[in-house]
Amino acid sequence: MSLCNRVQKLFSAYHEGELAEDQRIAFEQHLEECSRCRENFSAFQVVCRRLKELPKPKPTPYFDAALYYRVRREQSHASRYTVFPVPSWRTVPVFAAAAVLLVFLGAQLQKAAMDKQIRELAALNDLLRQNAEASAHFVVTQIDTTANRIKVIKYVNTRPAGVEWVNYPAQASRRTLIDRDADGYPDLRRAPRPATGLFSPPSSELNGARVIQASQYQF
Amino acid sequence: MAKGKDSVYSDYFDFDALPDEELIRLFQNDELAAYDTLVRRYRDQLYLFAYRFLGNQQEAEDVVQETFLRLFRKRHAYRQIAKFSTWIYTIAGNLAKTELRRRKRRRLVSINDMGFDEKEFEIEDEGMDTEREADSSMTDKLIQQAISELSPRFREVIILRDIQELSYEEIGSILRIPLGTVKSRVNRARLKLQAKLKAIKPENK
């Protein structure tokens, strides 16, 4: 390999100041002596600089809207239990589940209670989805049966706009809990579309979020 | 990490202040605002990578959209052992390379499209500085064209290093190649580019 070729291999290292002192001196010495390498290295530096100066274009203004649409479609295509997964044993015959329960009765009692709650959540959210407006909907993420409350996230245009624990009377049925209220949703429909981001509400909306209230439901 | 799942939904976070790895963890717990923050954080830089790699605005947008959709679908595939930035760049890079292969298969781009005929060469630098002079923008086009003529493995290192200004270590992680290989490949890519860009004279700028 000629000296010029070896020097060429060091172009980047020299350009980025990574050469050891003795290498750097030898490099510079060669450049002084070899006009071809000198010209090449000069052009090399120009290329490096021009690459850094290249414009940095951004996506079109439609990018967010298109992604938002695709993510929404993705969500609606997803399994109804994607957000709150239900154990796969739901799909096996009931007697198999019953047998498992019999064998591991003690341990399963607690698990069954949790699964029941998960199913309850899924059912609640199914009903909420059916009643959802295009602009706003609620998702119940937890049921706290000991304190008679549910945790609700409000979404405006699929963006979380508020989170709140909502108390409900102990005797409330699932249906009465999430039935659409005549006063609640129309107001939410008028909620302004967030100006930034896909899901993040602007801070003003966060603060002034009209979060679901238990009183809005007819128990 | 101190926050449990309960507080994920109970509190409002300043998501922009959270590191990537915390955001993806929140998103794995179905916190969509965390996803949104990651999208906003990586949208422009992934687009820049894809745009310079593919030389086409629409294809670049498609690749980045697909990257974020993969992130949405496969959020649980991410493990904390890797940096999130490395992970998302790897996804985008693989998708961009797939797009390139697809383009070749479909013969969407003929030799003429990649040639020096300006009418055929459709690069729109949307974010271009309006103050740039016409001959300078011409040079930008020529540089992009020269980048597009590099083979993908040289193209990706030069974009990651010289346009996106990532460290050699980060590039090595994204491409899963040793540090020494990254450095020598970057140097070779620059030399190849320089050879293609003899039209640019040092006194131009």
PDB file of N, CA and C in Angstrom, chain A residues 8-12 15-16 18 40 42-44 46-60 63-64 66-67 70-71 74-75 83 142 151 153 155 158 160-163 165 197-200 206, chain B residues 6 9-10 12 30-33 35-36 39-40 43-44 47-48 51-52 57 61 64-66 68-69 72-73 125 127-128 132 136 139-140 143 147 158 161-163 165 168 183 187 190-191 193-194 200 202 205:
ATOM      1  N   GLN A   8      -4.599   8.470   3.201  1.00  0.00           N
ATOM      2  CA  GLN A   8      -6.044   8.608   2.929  1.00  0.00           C
ATOM      3  C   GLN A   8      -6.895   7.942   4.003  1.00  0.00           C
ATOM      4  N   LYS A   9      -6.404   6.827   4.481  1.00  0.00           N
ATOM      5  CA  LYS A   9      -7.155   6.104   5.516  1.00  0.00           C
ATOM      6  C   LYS A   9      -7.242   6.895   6.813  1.00  0.00           C
ATOM      7  N   LEU A  10      -6.348   7.869   6.944  1.00  0.00           N
ATOM      8  CA  LEU A  10      -6.327   8.657   8.183  1.00  0.00           C
ATOM      9  C   LEU A  10      -7.055   9.995   8.041  1.00  0.00           C
ATOM     10  N   PHE A  11      -7.628  10.237   6.868  1.00  0.00           N
ATOM     11  CA  PHE A  11      -8.292  11.535   6.637  1.00  0.00           C
ATOM     12  C   PHE A  11      -9.293  11.856   7.747  1.00  0.00           C
ATOM     13  N   SER A  12     -10.195  10.905   8.031  1.00  0.00           N
ATOM     14  CA  SER A  12     -11.251  11.161   9.023  1.00  0.00           C
ATOM     15  C   SER A  12     -10.656  11.386  10.406  1.00  0.00           C
ATOM     16  N   HIS A  15      -9.125  14.741  10.505  1.00  0.00           N
ATOM     17  CA  HIS A  15     -10.200  15.742  10.423  1.00  0.00           C
ATOM     18  C   HIS A  15     -10.906  15.889  11.770  1.00  0.00           C
ATOM     19  N   GLU A  16     -11.031  14.792  12.486  1.00  0.00           N
ATOM     20  CA  GLU A  16     -11.741  14.837  13.770  1.00  0.00           C
ATOM     21  C   GLU A  16     -10.782  14.941  14.957  1.00  0.00           C
ATOM     22  N   GLU A  18      -8.351  13.012  15.957  1.00  0.00           N
ATOM     23  CA  GLU A  18      -8.193  11.784  16.738  1.00  0.00           C
ATOM     24  C   GLU A  18      -6.821  11.144  16.586  1.00  0.00           C
ATOM     25  N   ASN A  40      -6.638  16.463  -2.250  1.00  0.00           N
ATOM     26  CA  ASN A  40      -7.674  15.489  -1.862  1.00  0.00           C
ATOM     27  C   ASN A  40      -8.203  15.768  -0.465  1.00  0.00           C
ATOM     28  N   SER A  42      -8.140  18.559   1.141  1.00  0.00           N
ATOM     29  CA  SER A  42      -8.893  19.817   1.134  1.00  0.00           C
ATOM     30  C   SER A  42     -10.324  19.564   0.654  1.00  0.00           C
ATOM     31  N   ALA A  43     -10.446  18.788  -0.423  1.00  0.00           N
ATOM     32  CA  ALA A  43     -11.785  18.462  -0.949  1.00  0.00           C
ATOM     33  C   ALA A  43     -12.561  17.610   0.062  1.00  0.00           C
ATOM     34  N   PHE A  44     -11.854  16.720   0.721  1.00  0.00           N
ATOM     35  CA  PHE A  44     -12.459  15.861   1.749  1.00  0.00           C
ATOM     36  C   PHE A  44     -13.089  16.709   2.864  1.00  0.00           C
ATOM     37  N   VAL A  46     -14.047  19.783   2.611  1.00  0.00           N
ATOM     38  CA  VAL A  46     -15.211  20.517   2.075  1.00  0.00           C
ATOM     39  C   VAL A  46     -16.439  19.616   2.086  1.00  0.00           C
ATOM     40  N   VAL A  47     -16.238  18.366   1.660  1.00  0.00           N
ATOM     41  CA  VAL A  47     -17.372  17.429   1.649  1.00  0.00           C
ATOM     42  C   VAL A  47     -17.940  17.258   3.054  1.00  0.00           C
ATOM     43  N   CYS A  48     -17.055  17.083   4.029  1.00  0.00           N
ATOM     44  CA  CYS A  48     -17.519  16.904   5.416  1.00  0.00           C
ATOM     45  C   CYS A  48     -18.317  18.125   5.872  1.00  0.00           C
ATOM     46  N   ARG A  49     -17.784  19.299   5.538  1.00  0.00           N
ATOM     47  CA  ARG A  49     -18.471  20.522   5.971  1.00  0.00           C
ATOM     48  C   ARG A  49     -19.822  20.664   5.270  1.00  0.00           C
ATOM     49  N   ARG A  50     -19.832  20.387   3.965  1.00  0.00           N
ATOM     50  CA  ARG A  50     -21.087  20.537   3.216  1.00  0.00           C
ATOM     51  C   ARG A  50     -22.153  19.545   3.685  1.00  0.00           C
ATOM     52  N   LEU A  51     -21.716  18.387   4.102  1.00  0.00           N
ATOM     53  CA  LEU A  51     -22.690  17.415   4.617  1.00  0.00           C
ATOM     54  C   LEU A  51     -23.365  17.967   5.868  1.00  0.00           C
ATOM     55  N   LYS A  52     -22.587  18.589   6.713  1.00  0.00           N
ATOM     56  CA  LYS A  52     -23.158  19.170   7.947  1.00  0.00           C
ATOM     57  C   LYS A  52     -24.077  20.335   7.626  1.00  0.00           C
ATOM     58  N   GLU A  53     -23.794  21.026   6.530  1.00  0.00           N
ATOM     59  CA  GLU A  53     -24.603  22.205   6.178  1.00  0.00           C
ATOM     60  C   GLU A  53     -25.867  21.853   5.408  1.00  0.00           C
ATOM     61  N   LEU A  54     -26.009  20.592   5.035  1.00  0.00           N
ATOM     62  CA  LEU A  54     -27.194  20.215   4.247  1.00  0.00           C
ATOM     63  C   LEU A  54     -28.469  20.605   5.005  1.00  0.00           C
ATOM     64  N   PRO A  55     -29.488  21.057   4.281  1.00  0.00           N
ATOM     65  CA  PRO A  55     -30.746  21.392   4.949  1.00  0.00           C
ATOM     66  C   PRO A  55     -31.293  20.183   5.695  1.00  0.00           C
ATOM     67  N   LYS A  56     -31.993  20.459   6.765  1.00  0.00           N
ATOM     68  CA  LYS A  56     -32.580  19.382   7.550  1.00  0.00           C
ATOM     69  C   LYS A  56     -34.098  19.459   7.431  1.00  0.00           C
ATOM     70  N   PRO A  57     -34.627  18.900   6.340  1.00  0.00           N
ATOM     71  CA  PRO A  57     -36.077  19.011   6.119  1.00  0.00           C
ATOM     72  C   PRO A  57     -36.869  18.282   7.193  1.00  0.00           C
ATOM     73  N   LYS A  58     -38.063  18.769   7.411  1.00  0.00           N
ATOM     74  CA  LYS A  58     -38.956  18.147   8.394  1.00  0.00           C
ATOM     75  C   LYS A  58     -40.115  17.478   7.654  1.00  0.00           C
ATOM     76  N   PRO A  59     -40.815  16.576   8.319  1.00  0.00           N
ATOM     77  CA  PRO A  59     -41.971  15.939   7.666  1.00  0.00           C
ATOM     78  C   PRO A  59     -43.023  16.984   7.302  1.00  0.00           C
ATOM     79  N   THR A  60     -43.889  16.621   6.391  1.00  0.00           N
ATOM     80  CA  THR A  60     -44.954  17.540   5.998  1.00  0.00           C
ATOM     81  C   THR A  60     -45.897  17.773   7.184  1.00  0.00           C
ATOM     82  N   PHE A  63     -48.042  14.915   8.493  1.00  0.00           N
ATOM     83  CA  PHE A  63     -47.449  13.707   9.069  1.00  0.00           C
ATOM     84  C   PHE A  63     -48.180  13.258  10.339  1.00  0.00           C
ATOM     85  N   ASP A  64     -48.366  14.191  11.253  1.00  0.00           N
ATOM     86  CA  ASP A  64     -48.986  13.846  12.543  1.00  0.00           C
ATOM     87  C   ASP A  64     -50.401  13.322  12.339  1.00  0.00           C
ATOM     88  N   ALA A  66     -51.689  11.945   9.731  1.00  0.00           N
ATOM     89  CA  ALA A  66     -51.680  10.622   9.096  1.00  0.00           C
ATOM     90  C   ALA A  66     -51.320   9.537  10.113  1.00  0.00           C
ATOM     91  N   LEU A  67     -50.314   9.835  10.930  1.00  0.00           N
ATOM     92  CA  LEU A  67     -49.913   8.849  11.944  1.00  0.00           C
ATOM     93  C   LEU A  67     -51.040   8.645  12.956  1.00  0.00           C
ATOM     94  N   ARG A  70     -53.593   6.423  11.552  1.00  0.00           N
ATOM     95  CA  ARG A  70     -53.178   5.021  11.483  1.00  0.00           C
ATOM     96  C   ARG A  70     -53.140   4.379  12.868  1.00  0.00           C
ATOM     97  N   VAL A  71     -52.713   5.156  13.851  1.00  0.00           N
ATOM     98  CA  VAL A  71     -52.677   4.613  15.214  1.00  0.00           C
ATOM     99  C   VAL A  71     -54.093   4.333  15.699  1.00  0.00           C
ATOM    100  N   GLU A  74     -55.273   1.310  14.141  1.00  0.00           N
ATOM    101  CA  GLU A  74     -54.592   0.200  14.810  1.00  0.00           C
ATOM    102  C   GLU A  74     -55.312  -0.163  16.108  1.00  0.00           C
ATOM    103  N   GLN A  75     -55.684   0.870  16.849  1.00  0.00           N
ATOM    104  CA  GLN A  75     -56.362   0.652  18.127  1.00  0.00           C
ATOM    105  C   GLN A  75     -57.708  -0.017  17.909  1.00  0.00           C
ATOM    106  N   VAL A  83     -56.192  -3.579  25.700  1.00  0.00           N
ATOM    107  CA  VAL A  83     -55.751  -2.655  26.738  1.00  0.00           C
ATOM    108  C   VAL A  83     -55.797  -3.334  28.099  1.00  0.00           C
ATOM    109  N   GLN A 142     -59.353   1.047  36.269  1.00  0.00           N
ATOM    110  CA  GLN A 142     -59.355   0.225  37.479  1.00  0.00           C
ATOM    111  C   GLN A 142     -60.699   0.314  38.172  1.00  0.00           C
ATOM    112  N   LYS A 151     -61.341   4.198  38.342  1.00  0.00           N
ATOM    113  CA  LYS A 151     -60.372   5.186  37.848  1.00  0.00           C
ATOM    114  C   LYS A 151     -60.642   5.396  36.350  1.00  0.00           C
ATOM    115  N   ILE A 153     -59.871   7.514  32.745  1.00  0.00           N
ATOM    116  CA  ILE A 153     -59.051   8.440  31.957  1.00  0.00           C
ATOM    117  C   ILE A 153     -59.946   9.034  30.880  1.00  0.00           C
ATOM    118  N   TYR A 155     -60.184  10.824  27.343  1.00  0.00           N
ATOM    119  CA  TYR A 155     -59.421  11.069  26.134  1.00  0.00           C
ATOM    120  C   TYR A 155     -60.176  12.060  25.270  1.00  0.00           C
ATOM    121  N   THR A 158     -58.455  10.946  21.253  1.00  0.00           N
ATOM    122  CA  THR A 158     -57.548   9.854  21.636  1.00  0.00           C
ATOM    123  C   THR A 158     -56.393  10.318  22.512  1.00  0.00           C
ATOM    124  N   PRO A 160     -54.981  11.579  26.148  1.00  0.00           N
ATOM    125  CA  PRO A 160     -55.412  11.640  27.537  1.00  0.00           C
ATOM    126  C   PRO A 160     -55.556  13.091  27.970  1.00  0.00           C
ATOM    127  N   ALA A 161     -56.691  13.410  28.518  1.00  0.00           N
ATOM    128  CA  ALA A 161     -56.931  14.796  28.914  1.00  0.00           C
ATOM    129  C   ALA A 161     -57.164  14.907  30.412  1.00  0.00           C
ATOM    130  N   GLY A 162     -57.351  13.803  31.072  1.00  0.00           N
ATOM    131  CA  GLY A 162     -57.564  13.896  32.512  1.00  0.00           C
ATOM    132  C   GLY A 162     -57.700  12.504  33.106  1.00  0.00           C
ATOM    133  N   VAL A 163     -57.335  12.406  34.353  1.00  0.00           N
ATOM    134  CA  VAL A 163     -57.445  11.132  35.069  1.00  0.00           C
ATOM    135  C   VAL A 163     -58.115  11.399  36.409  1.00  0.00           C
ATOM    136  N   TRP A 165     -60.233   9.486  39.948  1.00  0.00           N
ATOM    137  CA  TRP A 165     -60.977   8.438  40.615  1.00  0.00           C
ATOM    138  C   TRP A 165     -62.417   8.939  40.794  1.00  0.00           C
ATOM    139  N   GLY A 197     -49.037  17.840  19.402  1.00  0.00           N
ATOM    140  CA  GLY A 197     -48.857  16.419  19.715  1.00  0.00           C
ATOM    141  C   GLY A 197     -50.018  15.560  19.270  1.00  0.00           C
ATOM    142  N   LEU A 198     -49.795  14.289  19.399  1.00  0.00           N
ATOM    143  CA  LEU A 198     -50.838  13.355  19.000  1.00  0.00           C
ATOM    144  C   LEU A 198     -51.811  13.117  20.141  1.00  0.00           C
ATOM    145  N   PHE A 199     -51.280  12.945  21.311  1.00  0.00           N
ATOM    146  CA  PHE A 199     -52.132  12.579  22.423  1.00  0.00           C
ATOM    147  C   PHE A 199     -52.107  13.601  23.550  1.00  0.00           C
ATOM    148  N   SER A 200     -51.032  14.365  23.609  1.00  0.00           N
ATOM    149  CA  SER A 200     -50.908  15.261  24.753  1.00  0.00           C
ATOM    150  C   SER A 200     -51.853  16.431  24.637  1.00  0.00           C
ATOM    151  N   LEU A 206     -55.567  20.439  30.195  1.00  0.00           N
ATOM    152  CA  LEU A 206     -55.345  19.546  31.330  1.00  0.00           C
ATOM    153  C   LEU A 206     -55.942  20.134  32.597  1.00  0.00           C
TER     154      LEU A 206
ATOM    155  N   ASP B   6     -49.785   2.287  39.468  1.00  0.00           N
ATOM    156  CA  ASP B   6     -50.899   3.088  39.935  1.00  0.00           C
ATOM    157  C   ASP B   6     -50.663   4.566  39.668  1.00  0.00           C
ATOM    158  N   TYR B   9     -51.119   6.359  36.129  1.00  0.00           N
ATOM    159  CA  TYR B   9     -52.385   6.919  35.694  1.00  0.00           C
ATOM    160  C   TYR B   9     -52.876   8.027  36.617  1.00  0.00           C
ATOM    161  N   SER B  10     -52.359   8.064  37.841  1.00  0.00           N
ATOM    162  CA  SER B  10     -52.889   9.009  38.809  1.00  0.00           C
ATOM    163  C   SER B  10     -52.322  10.406  38.631  1.00  0.00           C
ATOM    164  N   TYR B  12     -50.079  13.567  36.675  1.00  0.00           N
ATOM    165  CA  TYR B  12     -49.692  14.140  35.394  1.00  0.00           C
ATOM    166  C   TYR B  12     -48.189  14.255  35.391  1.00  0.00           C
ATOM    167  N   ASP B  30     -49.370   1.277  28.664  1.00  0.00           N
ATOM    168  CA  ASP B  30     -50.504   1.861  27.948  1.00  0.00           C
ATOM    169  C   ASP B  30     -50.689   3.349  28.192  1.00  0.00           C
ATOM    170  N   GLU B  31     -49.622   4.022  28.494  1.00  0.00           N
ATOM    171  CA  GLU B  31     -49.725   5.472  28.669  1.00  0.00           C
ATOM    172  C   GLU B  31     -49.454   6.122  27.311  1.00  0.00           C
ATOM    173  N   LEU B  32     -50.521   6.524  26.656  1.00  0.00           N
ATOM    174  CA  LEU B  32     -50.381   7.011  25.284  1.00  0.00           C
ATOM    175  C   LEU B  32     -49.641   8.342  25.203  1.00  0.00           C
ATOM    176  N   ALA B  33     -49.741   9.135  26.238  1.00  0.00           N
ATOM    177  CA  ALA B  33     -49.022  10.416  26.214  1.00  0.00           C
ATOM    178  C   ALA B  33     -47.518  10.190  26.129  1.00  0.00           C
ATOM    179  N   TYR B  35     -46.146   7.704  24.495  1.00  0.00           N
ATOM    180  CA  TYR B  35     -45.925   7.386  23.075  1.00  0.00           C
ATOM    181  C   TYR B  35     -45.829   8.668  22.262  1.00  0.00           C
ATOM    182  N   ASP B  36     -46.756   9.545  22.535  1.00  0.00           N
ATOM    183  CA  ASP B  36     -46.785  10.812  21.813  1.00  0.00           C
ATOM    184  C   ASP B  36     -45.488  11.588  22.014  1.00  0.00           C
ATOM    185  N   VAL B  39     -42.806  10.053  19.947  1.00  0.00           N
ATOM    186  CA  VAL B  39     -43.001  10.393  18.531  1.00  0.00           C
ATOM    187  C   VAL B  39     -42.465  11.789  18.264  1.00  0.00           C
ATOM    188  N   ARG B  40     -42.845  12.727  19.112  1.00  0.00           N
ATOM    189  CA  ARG B  40     -42.395  14.105  18.881  1.00  0.00           C
ATOM    190  C   ARG B  40     -40.880  14.219  19.029  1.00  0.00           C
ATOM    191  N   ARG B  43     -39.442  12.099  15.758  1.00  0.00           N
ATOM    192  CA  ARG B  43     -40.028  12.268  14.428  1.00  0.00           C
ATOM    193  C   ARG B  43     -39.072  12.934  13.451  1.00  0.00           C
ATOM    194  N   ASP B  44     -38.567  14.101  13.821  1.00  0.00           N
ATOM    195  CA  ASP B  44     -37.774  14.881  12.871  1.00  0.00           C
ATOM    196  C   ASP B  44     -36.438  14.215  12.543  1.00  0.00           C
ATOM    197  N   TYR B  47     -36.993  11.180  10.421  1.00  0.00           N
ATOM    198  CA  TYR B  47     -37.383  11.604   9.072  1.00  0.00           C
ATOM    199  C   TYR B  47     -36.154  12.057   8.298  1.00  0.00           C
ATOM    200  N   LEU B  48     -35.304  12.832   8.963  1.00  0.00           N
ATOM    201  CA  LEU B  48     -34.097  13.313   8.295  1.00  0.00           C
ATOM    202  C   LEU B  48     -33.249  12.133   7.828  1.00  0.00           C
ATOM    203  N   TYR B  51     -35.098  10.424   4.951  1.00  0.00           N
ATOM    204  CA  TYR B  51     -35.131  11.280   3.761  1.00  0.00           C
ATOM    205  C   TYR B  51     -33.786  11.274   3.058  1.00  0.00           C
ATOM    206  N   ARG B  52     -32.709  11.409   3.833  1.00  0.00           N
ATOM    207  CA  ARG B  52     -31.388  11.412   3.210  1.00  0.00           C
ATOM    208  C   ARG B  52     -31.023  10.023   2.698  1.00  0.00           C
ATOM    209  N   GLN B  57     -39.192  12.272  -0.312  1.00  0.00           N
ATOM    210  CA  GLN B  57     -39.976  12.739   0.823  1.00  0.00           C
ATOM    211  C   GLN B  57     -41.086  11.773   1.217  1.00  0.00           C
ATOM    212  N   GLU B  61     -41.422   9.614   4.668  1.00  0.00           N
ATOM    213  CA  GLU B  61     -42.546   9.728   5.612  1.00  0.00           C
ATOM    214  C   GLU B  61     -43.167   8.360   5.878  1.00  0.00           C
ATOM    215  N   VAL B  64     -40.985   6.433   8.292  1.00  0.00           N
ATOM    216  CA  VAL B  64     -41.042   6.911   9.682  1.00  0.00           C
ATOM    217  C   VAL B  64     -42.405   6.585  10.304  1.00  0.00           C
ATOM    218  N   GLN B  65     -43.448   6.704   9.505  1.00  0.00           N
ATOM    219  CA  GLN B  65     -44.766   6.334  10.021  1.00  0.00           C
ATOM    220  C   GLN B  65     -44.804   4.861  10.395  1.00  0.00           C
ATOM    221  N   GLU B  66     -44.248   4.042   9.519  1.00  0.00           N
ATOM    222  CA  GLU B  66     -44.219   2.613   9.798  1.00  0.00           C
ATOM    223  C   GLU B  66     -43.375   2.316  11.042  1.00  0.00           C
ATOM    224  N   PHE B  68     -43.019   4.249  13.647  1.00  0.00           N
ATOM    225  CA  PHE B  68     -43.794   4.587  14.839  1.00  0.00           C
ATOM    226  C   PHE B  68     -44.972   3.626  15.039  1.00  0.00           C
ATOM    227  N   LEU B  69     -45.490   3.113  13.948  1.00  0.00           N
ATOM    228  CA  LEU B  69     -46.546   2.102  14.096  1.00  0.00           C
ATOM    229  C   LEU B  69     -45.976   0.824  14.706  1.00  0.00           C
ATOM    230  N   PHE B  72     -45.635   1.306  18.221  1.00  0.00           N
ATOM    231  CA  PHE B  72     -46.943   1.183  18.867  1.00  0.00           C
ATOM    232  C   PHE B  72     -47.323  -0.285  19.072  1.00  0.00           C
ATOM    233  N   ARG B  73     -47.127  -1.057  17.999  1.00  0.00           N
ATOM    234  CA  ARG B  73     -47.521  -2.471  18.046  1.00  0.00           C
ATOM    235  C   ARG B  73     -46.584  -3.290  18.915  1.00  0.00           C
ATOM    236  N   ASP B 125     -36.053  20.018  -1.047  1.00  0.00           N
ATOM    237  CA  ASP B 125     -35.556  20.336   0.281  1.00  0.00           C
ATOM    238  C   ASP B 125     -36.499  21.324   0.936  1.00  0.00           C
ATOM    239  N   GLY B 127     -37.088  22.032   4.026  1.00  0.00           N
ATOM    240  CA  GLY B 127     -36.605  22.827   5.132  1.00  0.00           C
ATOM    241  C   GLY B 127     -35.442  23.722   4.738  1.00  0.00           C
ATOM    242  N   MET B 128     -35.251  23.886   3.444  1.00  0.00           N
ATOM    243  CA  MET B 128     -34.057  24.595   3.006  1.00  0.00           C
ATOM    244  C   MET B 128     -34.116  26.066   3.371  1.00  0.00           C
ATOM    245  N   ARG B 132     -30.257  30.588   1.034  1.00  0.00           N
ATOM    246  CA  ARG B 132     -29.264  29.901   0.219  1.00  0.00           C
ATOM    247  C   ARG B 132     -29.396  30.311  -1.244  1.00  0.00           C
ATOM    248  N   SER B 136     -25.921  27.133  -4.635  1.00  0.00           N
ATOM    249  CA  SER B 136     -25.669  26.345  -3.439  1.00  0.00           C
ATOM    250  C   SER B 136     -26.689  25.222  -3.306  1.00  0.00           C
ATOM    251  N   THR B 139     -25.874  22.485  -5.345  1.00  0.00           N
ATOM    252  CA  THR B 139     -24.870  21.643  -4.722  1.00  0.00           C
ATOM    253  C   THR B 139     -25.505  20.694  -3.718  1.00  0.00           C
ATOM    254  N   ASP B 140     -26.491  21.189  -2.973  1.00  0.00           N
ATOM    255  CA  ASP B 140     -27.200  20.317  -2.046  1.00  0.00           C
ATOM    256  C   ASP B 140     -27.805  19.137  -2.790  1.00  0.00           C
ATOM    257  N   ILE B 143     -25.128  16.762  -3.762  1.00  0.00           N
ATOM    258  CA  ILE B 143     -24.664  15.979  -2.611  1.00  0.00           C
ATOM    259  C   ILE B 143     -25.665  14.855  -2.314  1.00  0.00           C
ATOM    260  N   ILE B 147     -25.026  10.923  -2.392  1.00  0.00           N
ATOM    261  CA  ILE B 147     -25.344  10.040  -1.261  1.00  0.00           C
ATOM    262  C   ILE B 147     -26.188   8.871  -1.751  1.00  0.00           C
ATOM    263  N   ILE B 158     -22.682   7.446   6.645  1.00  0.00           N
ATOM    264  CA  ILE B 158     -22.376   8.857   6.400  1.00  0.00           C
ATOM    265  C   ILE B 158     -23.535   9.751   6.852  1.00  0.00           C
ATOM    266  N   ARG B 161     -23.393   9.753  10.743  1.00  0.00           N
ATOM    267  CA  ARG B 161     -22.241  10.460  11.296  1.00  0.00           C
ATOM    268  C   ARG B 161     -22.233  11.944  10.904  1.00  0.00           C
ATOM    269  N   ASP B 162     -22.323  12.219   9.609  1.00  0.00           N
ATOM    270  CA  ASP B 162     -22.085  13.598   9.150  1.00  0.00           C
ATOM    271  C   ASP B 162     -23.344  14.451   9.099  1.00  0.00           C
ATOM    272  N   ILE B 163     -24.492  13.838   8.939  1.00  0.00           N
ATOM    273  CA  ILE B 163     -25.715  14.649   8.869  1.00  0.00           C
ATOM    274  C   ILE B 163     -26.403  14.655  10.222  1.00  0.00           C
ATOM    275  N   GLU B 165     -24.912  13.552  12.997  1.00  0.00           N
ATOM    276  CA  GLU B 165     -23.861  13.814  13.982  1.00  0.00           C
ATOM    277  C   GLU B 165     -23.947  12.918  15.226  1.00  0.00           C
ATOM    278  N   TYR B 168     -19.604   7.686  17.094  1.00  0.00           N
ATOM    279  CA  TYR B 168     -19.238   6.399  16.503  1.00  0.00           C
ATOM    280  C   TYR B 168     -19.812   5.242  17.326  1.00  0.00           C
ATOM    281  N   LYS B 183     -15.602   3.355  12.109  1.00  0.00           N
ATOM    282  CA  LYS B 183     -14.686   4.443  11.754  1.00  0.00           C
ATOM    283  C   LYS B 183     -14.135   4.271  10.340  1.00  0.00           C
ATOM    284  N   ASN B 187     -14.892   6.648   7.003  1.00  0.00           N
ATOM    285  CA  ASN B 187     -13.818   7.243   6.193  1.00  0.00           C
ATOM    286  C   ASN B 187     -13.954   6.848   4.729  1.00  0.00           C
ATOM    287  N   ARG B 190     -16.833   8.697   3.128  1.00  0.00           N
ATOM    288  CA  ARG B 190     -16.500  10.093   2.809  1.00  0.00           C
ATOM    289  C   ARG B 190     -15.616  10.176   1.558  1.00  0.00           C
ATOM    290  N   LEU B 191     -14.655   9.249   1.468  1.00  0.00           N
ATOM    291  CA  LEU B 191     -13.781   9.261   0.291  1.00  0.00           C
ATOM    292  C   LEU B 191     -14.566   8.968  -0.980  1.00  0.00           C
ATOM    293  N   LEU B 193     -17.711   9.562  -1.428  1.00  0.00           N
ATOM    294  CA  LEU B 193     -18.543  10.719  -1.703  1.00  0.00           C
ATOM    295  C   LEU B 193     -17.717  11.830  -2.338  1.00  0.00           C
ATOM    296  N   GLN B 194     -16.529  12.000  -1.817  1.00  0.00           N
ATOM    297  CA  GLN B 194     -15.652  13.029  -2.351  1.00  0.00           C
ATOM    298  C   GLN B 194     -15.334  12.751  -3.825  1.00  0.00           C
ATOM    299  N   ILE B 200     -17.758  19.808  -6.759  1.00  0.00           N
ATOM    300  CA  ILE B 200     -17.706  20.829  -5.707  1.00  0.00           C
ATOM    301  C   ILE B 200     -16.278  21.285  -5.510  1.00  0.00           C
ATOM    302  N   PRO B 202     -13.397  23.593  -3.576  1.00  0.00           N
ATOM    303  CA  PRO B 202     -13.190  24.120  -2.224  1.00  0.00           C
ATOM    304  C   PRO B 202     -13.601  25.583  -2.076  1.00  0.00           C
ATOM    305  N   LYS B 205     -17.461  27.259  -1.000  1.00  0.00           N
ATOM    306  CA  LYS B 205     -17.939  27.694   0.302  1.00  0.00           C
ATOM    307  C   LYS B 205     -16.957  27.343   1.363  1.00  0.00           C
TER     308      LYS B 205
END
